[in-house]
């Protein structure tokens, strides 16, 4: 047992750093090991995109910014606490080039009605009222009939008294 304790103390002493607390730490660059060739092949080159313009203004709750990067991204926004209960109302826009090469431009307003973007590439819902397919109308009628039957069973009422299916 004494041997195990002695061996543990020796192992801890050998594992301790070989410099004192007042001595400077070793230079980390001397401990650097270059990556192997297989690791270097997997290195990804990252393009650094310069910031061409970055204008920001913050005054008494109001703000604005205009940003432009070297790869064609632009963004601008202005906002102020003019909404209900001092909520910030903002308006602005941004643009960038999509991977397919097309220019994407968005203009937006963000207020008590939420974020409201506008852009030529955004999908547009069909105008309402648009025709409702017959299978949808049939499904709505079936659901209403099932609801009426369930209600009748729970109240012991004759189903024909609750719901008449149109002919």
N, C-alpha and C. Protein backbone atom coordinates (compact mmCIF):
# COMPACT_ATOMS: atom_id res chain seq x y z
N UNK A 1 0.83 -1.19 0.00
CA UNK A 1 0.00 0.00 0.00
C UNK A 1 0.87 1.25 0.00
N UNK A 2 1.97 1.20 0.81
CA UNK A 2 2.88 2.35 0.86
C UNK A 2 3.52 2.58 -0.50
N UNK A 3 3.79 1.48 -1.20
CA UNK A 3 4.40 1.61 -2.53
C UNK A 3 3.46 2.31 -3.50
N UNK A 4 2.17 2.02 -3.46
CA UNK A 4 1.19 2.64 -4.35
C UNK A 4 1.11 4.15 -4.07
N UNK A 5 1.10 4.52 -2.80
CA UNK A 5 1.05 5.94 -2.44
C UNK A 5 2.31 6.64 -2.90
N UNK A 6 3.48 5.98 -2.68
CA UNK A 6 4.75 6.56 -3.11
C UNK A 6 4.78 6.73 -4.62
N UNK A 7 4.32 5.75 -5.37
CA UNK A 7 4.31 5.82 -6.83
C UNK A 7 3.38 6.93 -7.31
N UNK A 8 2.25 7.14 -6.65
CA UNK A 8 1.32 8.21 -7.02
C UNK A 8 1.94 9.57 -6.80
N UNK A 9 2.65 9.76 -5.67
CA UNK A 9 3.30 11.04 -5.38
C UNK A 9 4.39 11.32 -6.41
N UNK A 10 5.18 10.31 -6.77
CA UNK A 10 6.23 10.49 -7.77
C UNK A 10 5.61 10.84 -9.12
N UNK A 11 4.49 10.21 -9.50
CA UNK A 11 3.84 10.49 -10.78
C UNK A 11 3.32 11.93 -10.82
N UNK A 12 2.76 12.41 -9.72
CA UNK A 12 2.27 13.79 -9.66
C UNK A 12 3.43 14.76 -9.76
N UNK A 13 4.54 14.46 -9.09
CA UNK A 13 5.71 15.35 -9.13
C UNK A 13 6.29 15.42 -10.53
N UNK A 14 6.34 14.33 -11.23
CA UNK A 14 6.87 14.32 -12.59
C UNK A 14 5.93 15.01 -13.58
N UNK A 15 4.64 15.00 -13.31
CA UNK A 15 3.66 15.62 -14.21
C UNK A 15 3.54 17.12 -14.02
N UNK A 16 4.09 17.65 -12.92
CA UNK A 16 4.02 19.08 -12.63
C UNK A 16 4.83 19.86 -13.65
N UNK A 17 4.45 21.11 -13.96
CA UNK A 17 5.23 21.93 -14.89
C UNK A 17 6.65 22.09 -14.39
N UNK A 18 7.60 22.19 -15.30
CA UNK A 18 9.01 22.25 -14.93
C UNK A 18 9.53 23.67 -14.80
N UNK A 19 8.61 24.66 -14.66
CA UNK A 19 9.02 26.04 -14.44
C UNK A 19 8.28 26.56 -13.22
N UNK A 20 8.85 27.54 -12.55
CA UNK A 20 8.26 28.07 -11.33
C UNK A 20 7.16 29.07 -11.63
N UNK A 21 6.48 29.53 -10.57
CA UNK A 21 5.39 30.48 -10.74
C UNK A 21 5.90 31.85 -11.20
N UNK A 22 7.09 32.22 -10.82
CA UNK A 22 7.63 33.52 -11.19
C UNK A 22 8.33 33.50 -12.54
N UNK A 23 8.61 32.34 -13.06
CA UNK A 23 9.28 32.23 -14.35
C UNK A 23 8.27 32.46 -15.46
N UNK A 24 8.69 33.05 -16.58
CA UNK A 24 7.76 33.25 -17.68
C UNK A 24 7.33 31.91 -18.27
N UNK A 25 6.11 31.89 -18.77
CA UNK A 25 5.60 30.68 -19.40
C UNK A 25 6.35 30.43 -20.70
N UNK A 26 6.47 29.20 -21.12
CA UNK A 26 7.17 28.92 -22.36
C UNK A 26 6.43 29.53 -23.55
N UNK A 27 7.17 29.89 -24.57
CA UNK A 27 6.60 30.47 -25.78
C UNK A 27 5.75 29.42 -26.48
N UNK A 28 4.44 29.69 -26.70
CA UNK A 28 3.58 28.67 -27.31
C UNK A 28 3.98 28.34 -28.73
N UNK A 29 4.63 29.29 -29.44
CA UNK A 29 5.01 29.00 -30.82
C UNK A 29 6.05 27.90 -30.90
N UNK A 30 6.82 27.68 -29.84
CA UNK A 30 7.81 26.60 -29.86
C UNK A 30 7.16 25.24 -29.68
N UNK A 31 5.92 25.23 -29.18
CA UNK A 31 5.22 23.97 -28.98
C UNK A 31 4.31 23.61 -30.15
N UNK A 32 4.26 24.45 -31.17
CA UNK A 32 3.35 24.23 -32.29
C UNK A 32 3.86 23.11 -33.17
N UNK A 33 2.97 22.21 -33.52
CA UNK A 33 3.30 21.13 -34.43
C UNK A 33 2.52 21.37 -35.71
N UNK A 34 3.19 21.41 -36.83
CA UNK A 34 2.52 21.64 -38.11
C UNK A 34 1.56 20.50 -38.40
N UNK A 35 0.41 20.82 -39.00
CA UNK A 35 -0.55 19.74 -39.33
C UNK A 35 0.04 18.81 -40.38
N UNK A 36 -0.43 17.60 -40.36
CA UNK A 36 0.05 16.64 -41.33
C UNK A 36 -0.44 17.00 -42.72
N UNK A 37 0.13 16.39 -43.75
CA UNK A 37 -0.23 16.70 -45.13
C UNK A 37 -1.71 16.42 -45.38
N UNK A 38 -2.25 15.37 -44.79
CA UNK A 38 -3.66 15.05 -45.02
C UNK A 38 -4.57 16.12 -44.43
N UNK A 39 -4.16 16.75 -43.32
CA UNK A 39 -4.95 17.83 -42.71
C UNK A 39 -4.85 19.09 -43.55
N UNK A 40 -3.67 19.38 -44.10
CA UNK A 40 -3.50 20.57 -44.91
C UNK A 40 -4.34 20.51 -46.18
N UNK A 41 -4.56 19.32 -46.73
CA UNK A 41 -5.37 19.19 -47.94
C UNK A 41 -6.82 19.57 -47.68
N UNK A 42 -7.28 19.43 -46.44
CA UNK A 42 -8.67 19.70 -46.10
C UNK A 42 -8.91 21.14 -45.68
N UNK A 43 -7.87 21.98 -45.69
CA UNK A 43 -8.02 23.36 -45.27
C UNK A 43 -8.86 24.11 -46.30
N UNK A 44 -9.84 24.86 -45.81
CA UNK A 44 -10.73 25.61 -46.68
C UNK A 44 -10.26 27.06 -46.74
N UNK A 45 -10.17 27.61 -47.94
CA UNK A 45 -9.78 29.00 -48.10
C UNK A 45 -11.00 29.86 -47.86
N UNK A 46 -10.88 30.85 -46.99
CA UNK A 46 -11.99 31.73 -46.65
C UNK A 46 -11.72 33.09 -47.25
N UNK A 47 -12.69 33.58 -48.03
CA UNK A 47 -12.56 34.90 -48.64
C UNK A 47 -12.89 35.96 -47.60
N UNK A 48 -12.06 36.96 -47.49
CA UNK A 48 -12.31 38.06 -46.58
C UNK A 48 -13.00 39.16 -47.37
N UNK A 49 -14.20 39.53 -46.94
CA UNK A 49 -15.00 40.53 -47.63
C UNK A 49 -14.84 41.86 -46.90
N UNK A 50 -14.37 42.89 -47.60
CA UNK A 50 -14.18 44.17 -46.93
C UNK A 50 -15.50 44.91 -46.69
N UNK A 51 -15.54 45.68 -45.64
CA UNK A 51 -16.68 46.56 -45.35
C UNK A 51 -16.36 47.90 -46.03
N UNK A 52 -17.17 48.28 -47.02
CA UNK A 52 -16.92 49.52 -47.75
C UNK A 52 -17.51 50.73 -47.05
N UNK A 53 -18.66 50.53 -46.42
CA UNK A 53 -19.33 51.64 -45.73
C UNK A 53 -20.05 51.09 -44.52
N UNK A 54 -19.94 51.79 -43.41
CA UNK A 54 -20.63 51.41 -42.18
C UNK A 54 -20.93 52.70 -41.42
N UNK A 55 -22.08 53.30 -41.73
CA UNK A 55 -22.49 54.55 -41.10
C UNK A 55 -23.60 54.24 -40.11
N UNK A 56 -23.39 54.66 -38.85
CA UNK A 56 -24.38 54.41 -37.80
C UNK A 56 -24.63 55.69 -37.02
N UNK A 57 -25.91 55.93 -36.70
CA UNK A 57 -26.29 57.10 -35.91
C UNK A 57 -27.26 56.63 -34.83
N UNK A 58 -26.99 57.02 -33.58
CA UNK A 58 -27.88 56.71 -32.45
C UNK A 58 -28.11 58.01 -31.69
N UNK A 59 -29.37 58.47 -31.68
CA UNK A 59 -29.69 59.72 -30.99
C UNK A 59 -31.02 59.60 -30.28
N UNK A 60 -31.04 59.72 -28.99
CA UNK A 60 -32.26 59.80 -28.18
C UNK A 60 -33.33 58.79 -28.60
N UNK A 61 -32.99 57.55 -28.68
CA UNK A 61 -33.95 56.51 -29.02
C UNK A 61 -34.12 56.30 -30.51
N UNK A 62 -33.63 57.18 -31.32
CA UNK A 62 -33.70 57.03 -32.78
C UNK A 62 -32.37 56.48 -33.27
N UNK A 63 -32.43 55.75 -34.36
CA UNK A 63 -31.20 55.20 -34.90
C UNK A 63 -31.32 55.07 -36.42
N UNK A 64 -30.19 54.94 -37.06
CA UNK A 64 -30.14 54.61 -38.48
C UNK A 64 -28.79 53.98 -38.77
N UNK A 65 -28.75 53.14 -39.78
CA UNK A 65 -27.48 52.59 -40.23
C UNK A 65 -27.53 52.33 -41.71
N UNK A 66 -26.37 52.43 -42.35
CA UNK A 66 -26.16 52.12 -43.76
C UNK A 66 -24.89 51.30 -43.84
N UNK A 67 -24.99 50.12 -44.42
CA UNK A 67 -23.84 49.22 -44.52
C UNK A 67 -23.72 48.74 -45.96
N UNK A 68 -22.48 48.66 -46.44
CA UNK A 68 -22.21 48.12 -47.77
C UNK A 68 -20.93 47.32 -47.70
N UNK A 69 -20.94 46.11 -48.26
CA UNK A 69 -19.76 45.25 -48.24
C UNK A 69 -19.18 45.12 -49.65
N UNK A 70 -17.98 44.60 -49.73
CA UNK A 70 -17.29 44.46 -51.00
C UNK A 70 -17.90 43.43 -51.93
N UNK A 71 -18.76 42.56 -51.43
CA UNK A 71 -19.40 41.56 -52.30
C UNK A 71 -20.82 41.96 -52.70
N UNK A 72 -21.17 43.23 -52.53
CA UNK A 72 -22.45 43.74 -53.04
C UNK A 72 -23.61 43.69 -52.06
N UNK A 73 -23.38 43.33 -50.84
CA UNK A 73 -24.47 43.33 -49.85
C UNK A 73 -24.65 44.75 -49.35
N UNK A 74 -25.91 45.20 -49.34
CA UNK A 74 -26.23 46.53 -48.82
C UNK A 74 -27.41 46.40 -47.86
N UNK A 75 -27.37 47.18 -46.79
CA UNK A 75 -28.47 47.19 -45.83
C UNK A 75 -28.58 48.59 -45.24
N UNK A 76 -29.81 49.03 -45.06
CA UNK A 76 -30.04 50.31 -44.40
C UNK A 76 -31.34 50.22 -43.63
N UNK A 77 -31.39 50.93 -42.51
CA UNK A 77 -32.58 50.92 -41.67
C UNK A 77 -32.59 52.16 -40.82
N UNK A 78 -33.79 52.64 -40.55
CA UNK A 78 -33.97 53.76 -39.63
C UNK A 78 -35.13 53.40 -38.72
N UNK A 79 -35.02 53.75 -37.45
CA UNK A 79 -36.07 53.43 -36.51
C UNK A 79 -36.18 54.46 -35.41
N UNK A 80 -37.38 54.50 -34.83
CA UNK A 80 -37.63 55.42 -33.73
C UNK A 80 -38.74 54.86 -32.85
N UNK A 81 -38.82 55.30 -31.61
CA UNK A 81 -39.84 54.78 -30.69
C UNK A 81 -41.18 55.49 -30.88
N UNK A 82 -41.74 55.43 -32.08
CA UNK A 82 -43.00 56.10 -32.39
C UNK A 82 -44.20 55.17 -32.34
N UNK A 83 -43.99 53.91 -32.04
CA UNK A 83 -45.09 52.95 -32.00
C UNK A 83 -45.89 53.05 -30.72
N UNK A 84 -46.94 52.24 -30.61
CA UNK A 84 -47.74 52.25 -29.39
C UNK A 84 -46.89 51.87 -28.18
N UNK A 85 -47.08 52.59 -27.09
CA UNK A 85 -46.36 52.37 -25.84
C UNK A 85 -44.85 52.46 -26.02
N UNK A 86 -44.40 53.31 -26.95
CA UNK A 86 -42.97 53.52 -27.15
C UNK A 86 -42.26 52.44 -27.93
N UNK A 87 -43.02 51.55 -28.58
CA UNK A 87 -42.40 50.50 -29.38
C UNK A 87 -41.65 51.11 -30.56
N UNK A 88 -40.56 50.47 -30.94
CA UNK A 88 -39.75 50.98 -32.05
C UNK A 88 -40.40 50.61 -33.37
N UNK A 89 -40.53 51.61 -34.22
CA UNK A 89 -41.02 51.44 -35.58
C UNK A 89 -39.81 51.60 -36.49
N UNK A 90 -39.61 50.66 -37.40
CA UNK A 90 -38.43 50.70 -38.26
C UNK A 90 -38.83 50.52 -39.71
N UNK A 91 -38.03 51.08 -40.60
CA UNK A 91 -38.20 50.91 -42.03
C UNK A 91 -36.82 50.82 -42.64
N UNK A 92 -36.70 50.04 -43.69
CA UNK A 92 -35.41 49.90 -44.31
C UNK A 92 -35.44 48.95 -45.48
N UNK A 93 -34.27 48.47 -45.83
CA UNK A 93 -34.16 47.54 -46.94
C UNK A 93 -32.79 46.92 -46.98
N UNK A 94 -32.68 45.87 -47.77
CA UNK A 94 -31.39 45.24 -47.99
C UNK A 94 -31.38 44.60 -49.36
N UNK A 95 -30.19 44.39 -49.90
CA UNK A 95 -30.05 43.76 -51.20
C UNK A 95 -28.78 42.93 -51.22
N UNK A 96 -28.81 41.90 -52.04
CA UNK A 96 -27.66 41.02 -52.22
C UNK A 96 -27.83 40.26 -53.52
N UNK A 97 -26.76 39.62 -53.97
CA UNK A 97 -26.80 38.82 -55.18
C UNK A 97 -27.00 37.36 -54.79
N UNK A 98 -28.04 36.75 -55.31
CA UNK A 98 -28.36 35.35 -55.01
C UNK A 98 -27.34 34.44 -55.70
N UNK A 99 -27.24 33.18 -55.28
CA UNK A 99 -26.29 32.25 -55.91
C UNK A 99 -26.53 32.08 -57.41
N UNK A 100 -27.77 32.27 -57.87
CA UNK A 100 -28.04 32.15 -59.31
C UNK A 100 -27.69 33.42 -60.08
N UNK A 101 -27.19 34.45 -59.39
CA UNK A 101 -26.76 35.68 -60.05
C UNK A 101 -27.81 36.78 -60.07
N UNK A 102 -29.02 36.50 -59.63
CA UNK A 102 -30.07 37.52 -59.65
C UNK A 102 -29.94 38.44 -58.43
N UNK A 103 -30.31 39.70 -58.63
CA UNK A 103 -30.26 40.68 -57.56
C UNK A 103 -31.53 40.57 -56.72
N UNK A 104 -31.38 40.40 -55.43
CA UNK A 104 -32.51 40.32 -54.50
C UNK A 104 -32.58 41.64 -53.75
N UNK A 105 -33.72 42.30 -53.82
CA UNK A 105 -33.92 43.57 -53.12
C UNK A 105 -35.18 43.47 -52.28
N UNK A 106 -35.08 43.82 -51.01
CA UNK A 106 -36.20 43.79 -50.07
C UNK A 106 -36.33 45.17 -49.44
N UNK A 107 -37.54 45.68 -49.41
CA UNK A 107 -37.88 46.89 -48.65
C UNK A 107 -38.87 46.44 -47.58
N UNK A 108 -38.79 47.02 -46.39
CA UNK A 108 -39.67 46.55 -45.33
C UNK A 108 -40.03 47.67 -44.37
N UNK A 109 -41.11 47.40 -43.65
CA UNK A 109 -41.54 48.22 -42.53
C UNK A 109 -41.79 47.24 -41.39
N UNK A 110 -41.36 47.62 -40.21
CA UNK A 110 -41.60 46.80 -39.01
C UNK A 110 -42.25 47.71 -37.98
N UNK A 111 -43.53 47.45 -37.70
CA UNK A 111 -44.26 48.30 -36.76
C UNK A 111 -45.22 47.45 -35.95
N UNK A 112 -46.29 48.05 -35.42
CA UNK A 112 -47.23 47.29 -34.60
C UNK A 112 -47.92 46.18 -35.38
N UNK A 113 -47.84 46.21 -36.70
CA UNK A 113 -48.43 45.15 -37.53
C UNK A 113 -47.43 44.07 -37.89
N UNK A 114 -46.22 44.14 -37.35
CA UNK A 114 -45.21 43.12 -37.61
C UNK A 114 -44.28 43.51 -38.73
N UNK A 115 -43.48 42.54 -39.16
CA UNK A 115 -42.50 42.72 -40.23
C UNK A 115 -43.22 42.56 -41.56
N UNK A 116 -43.14 43.59 -42.42
CA UNK A 116 -43.87 43.59 -43.68
C UNK A 116 -42.90 43.81 -44.84
N UNK A 117 -42.33 42.73 -45.37
CA UNK A 117 -41.38 42.87 -46.48
C UNK A 117 -42.09 43.03 -47.82
N UNK A 118 -41.40 43.67 -48.74
CA UNK A 118 -41.88 43.79 -50.12
C UNK A 118 -40.69 43.58 -51.03
N UNK A 119 -40.89 42.78 -52.06
CA UNK A 119 -39.83 42.52 -53.03
C UNK A 119 -40.39 41.79 -54.23
N UNK A 120 -39.78 42.01 -55.38
CA UNK A 120 -40.28 41.41 -56.62
C UNK A 120 -40.20 39.89 -56.60
N UNK A 121 -39.26 39.31 -55.87
CA UNK A 121 -39.08 37.86 -55.87
C UNK A 121 -39.92 37.14 -54.82
N UNK A 122 -40.58 37.87 -53.92
CA UNK A 122 -41.38 37.23 -52.87
C UNK A 122 -42.65 36.66 -53.45
N UNK A 123 -43.09 35.50 -52.98
CA UNK A 123 -44.33 34.92 -53.48
C UNK A 123 -45.53 35.77 -53.07
N UNK A 124 -46.55 35.78 -53.91
CA UNK A 124 -47.75 36.55 -53.65
C UNK A 124 -48.93 35.57 -53.56
N UNK A 125 -49.73 35.70 -52.52
CA UNK A 125 -50.90 34.85 -52.36
C UNK A 125 -51.94 35.22 -53.42
N UNK A 126 -52.72 34.25 -53.86
CA UNK A 126 -53.76 34.57 -54.84
C UNK A 126 -54.81 35.48 -54.21
N UNK A 127 -55.42 36.29 -55.05
CA UNK A 127 -56.46 37.20 -54.56
C UNK A 127 -57.63 36.39 -54.03
N UNK A 128 -58.21 36.86 -52.94
CA UNK A 128 -59.36 36.17 -52.36
C UNK A 128 -60.59 36.99 -52.64
N UNK A 129 -61.72 36.48 -52.93
CA UNK A 129 -62.02 35.05 -52.84
C UNK A 129 -61.66 34.34 -54.14
N UNK A 130 -60.93 33.27 -53.99
CA UNK A 130 -60.64 32.41 -55.12
C UNK A 130 -61.55 31.19 -55.02
N UNK A 131 -61.77 30.51 -56.10
CA UNK A 131 -62.69 29.36 -56.06
C UNK A 131 -62.19 28.28 -55.10
N UNK A 132 -63.09 27.76 -54.28
CA UNK A 132 -62.76 26.68 -53.35
C UNK A 132 -63.14 25.37 -54.03
N UNK A 133 -62.19 24.43 -54.14
CA UNK A 133 -62.49 23.15 -54.81
C UNK A 133 -63.61 22.40 -54.09
N UNK A 134 -64.35 21.60 -54.87
CA UNK A 134 -65.49 20.86 -54.33
C UNK A 134 -65.07 19.87 -53.25
N UNK A 135 -63.90 19.24 -53.39
CA UNK A 135 -63.49 18.26 -52.38
C UNK A 135 -63.25 18.95 -51.03
N UNK A 136 -62.85 20.22 -51.03
CA UNK A 136 -62.68 20.95 -49.79
C UNK A 136 -64.04 21.23 -49.16
N UNK A 137 -65.00 21.65 -49.96
CA UNK A 137 -66.36 21.89 -49.46
C UNK A 137 -66.96 20.61 -48.89
N UNK A 138 -66.74 19.47 -49.58
CA UNK A 138 -67.24 18.19 -49.09
C UNK A 138 -66.61 17.83 -47.74
N UNK A 139 -65.32 18.09 -47.59
CA UNK A 139 -64.63 17.77 -46.34
C UNK A 139 -65.15 18.65 -45.20
N UNK A 140 -65.41 19.92 -45.48
CA UNK A 140 -65.96 20.82 -44.47
C UNK A 140 -67.34 20.35 -44.03
N UNK A 141 -68.17 19.93 -44.99
CA UNK A 141 -69.51 19.44 -44.66
C UNK A 141 -69.44 18.15 -43.84
N UNK A 142 -68.51 17.26 -44.19
CA UNK A 142 -68.35 16.01 -43.44
C UNK A 142 -67.92 16.29 -42.01
N UNK A 143 -66.98 17.22 -41.82
CA UNK A 143 -66.52 17.56 -40.48
C UNK A 143 -67.65 18.16 -39.65
N UNK A 144 -68.47 19.00 -40.26
CA UNK A 144 -69.61 19.58 -39.54
C UNK A 144 -70.60 18.50 -39.14
N UNK A 145 -70.83 17.54 -40.02
CA UNK A 145 -71.75 16.45 -39.71
C UNK A 145 -71.22 15.59 -38.57
N UNK A 146 -69.91 15.29 -38.58
CA UNK A 146 -69.31 14.50 -37.50
C UNK A 146 -69.37 15.25 -36.18
N UNK A 147 -69.15 16.56 -36.20
CA UNK A 147 -69.24 17.36 -34.98
C UNK A 147 -70.67 17.34 -34.43
N UNK A 148 -71.65 17.43 -35.32
CA UNK A 148 -73.05 17.42 -34.89
C UNK A 148 -73.42 16.07 -34.29
N UNK A 149 -72.93 14.97 -34.88
CA UNK A 149 -73.22 13.64 -34.34
C UNK A 149 -72.59 13.47 -32.96
N UNK A 150 -71.37 13.94 -32.80
CA UNK A 150 -70.70 13.83 -31.51
C UNK A 150 -71.43 14.64 -30.45
N UNK A 151 -71.90 15.83 -30.82
CA UNK A 151 -72.64 16.66 -29.87
C UNK A 151 -73.97 16.02 -29.51
N UNK A 152 -74.62 15.41 -30.49
CA UNK A 152 -75.91 14.76 -30.24
C UNK A 152 -75.75 13.57 -29.30
N UNK A 153 -74.68 12.79 -29.50
CA UNK A 153 -74.46 11.64 -28.64
C UNK A 153 -74.17 12.06 -27.20
N UNK A 154 -73.44 13.17 -27.04
CA UNK A 154 -73.11 13.60 -25.69
C UNK A 154 -74.32 14.20 -24.97
N UNK A 155 -75.32 14.68 -25.70
CA UNK A 155 -76.51 15.28 -25.07
C UNK A 155 -77.76 14.43 -25.26
N UNK A 156 -77.62 13.24 -25.84
CA UNK A 156 -78.76 12.36 -26.11
C UNK A 156 -79.84 13.05 -26.93
N UNK A 157 -79.45 13.73 -27.98
CA UNK A 157 -80.37 14.43 -28.87
C UNK A 157 -80.36 13.71 -30.21
N UNK A 158 -81.47 13.67 -30.86
CA UNK A 158 -81.58 13.06 -32.18
C UNK A 158 -80.74 13.87 -33.17
N UNK A 159 -79.80 13.22 -33.88
CA UNK A 159 -78.91 13.95 -34.79
C UNK A 159 -79.65 14.75 -35.85
N UNK A 160 -80.78 14.27 -36.32
CA UNK A 160 -81.51 15.00 -37.36
C UNK A 160 -82.02 16.35 -36.87
N UNK A 161 -82.11 16.53 -35.56
CA UNK A 161 -82.57 17.80 -35.02
C UNK A 161 -81.45 18.85 -34.99
N UNK A 162 -80.18 18.40 -35.04
CA UNK A 162 -79.06 19.34 -34.97
C UNK A 162 -78.57 19.79 -36.32
N UNK A 163 -78.57 18.90 -37.30
CA UNK A 163 -77.88 19.20 -38.52
C UNK A 163 -78.62 18.63 -39.71
N UNK A 164 -78.83 19.42 -40.67
CA UNK A 164 -79.43 18.98 -41.92
C UNK A 164 -78.39 19.19 -43.01
N UNK A 165 -77.95 18.13 -43.64
CA UNK A 165 -76.96 18.26 -44.71
C UNK A 165 -77.66 18.78 -45.97
N UNK A 166 -77.08 19.81 -46.59
CA UNK A 166 -77.71 20.37 -47.79
C UNK A 166 -77.71 19.36 -48.92
N UNK A 167 -78.74 19.39 -49.72
CA UNK A 167 -78.89 18.44 -50.82
C UNK A 167 -78.38 19.03 -52.11
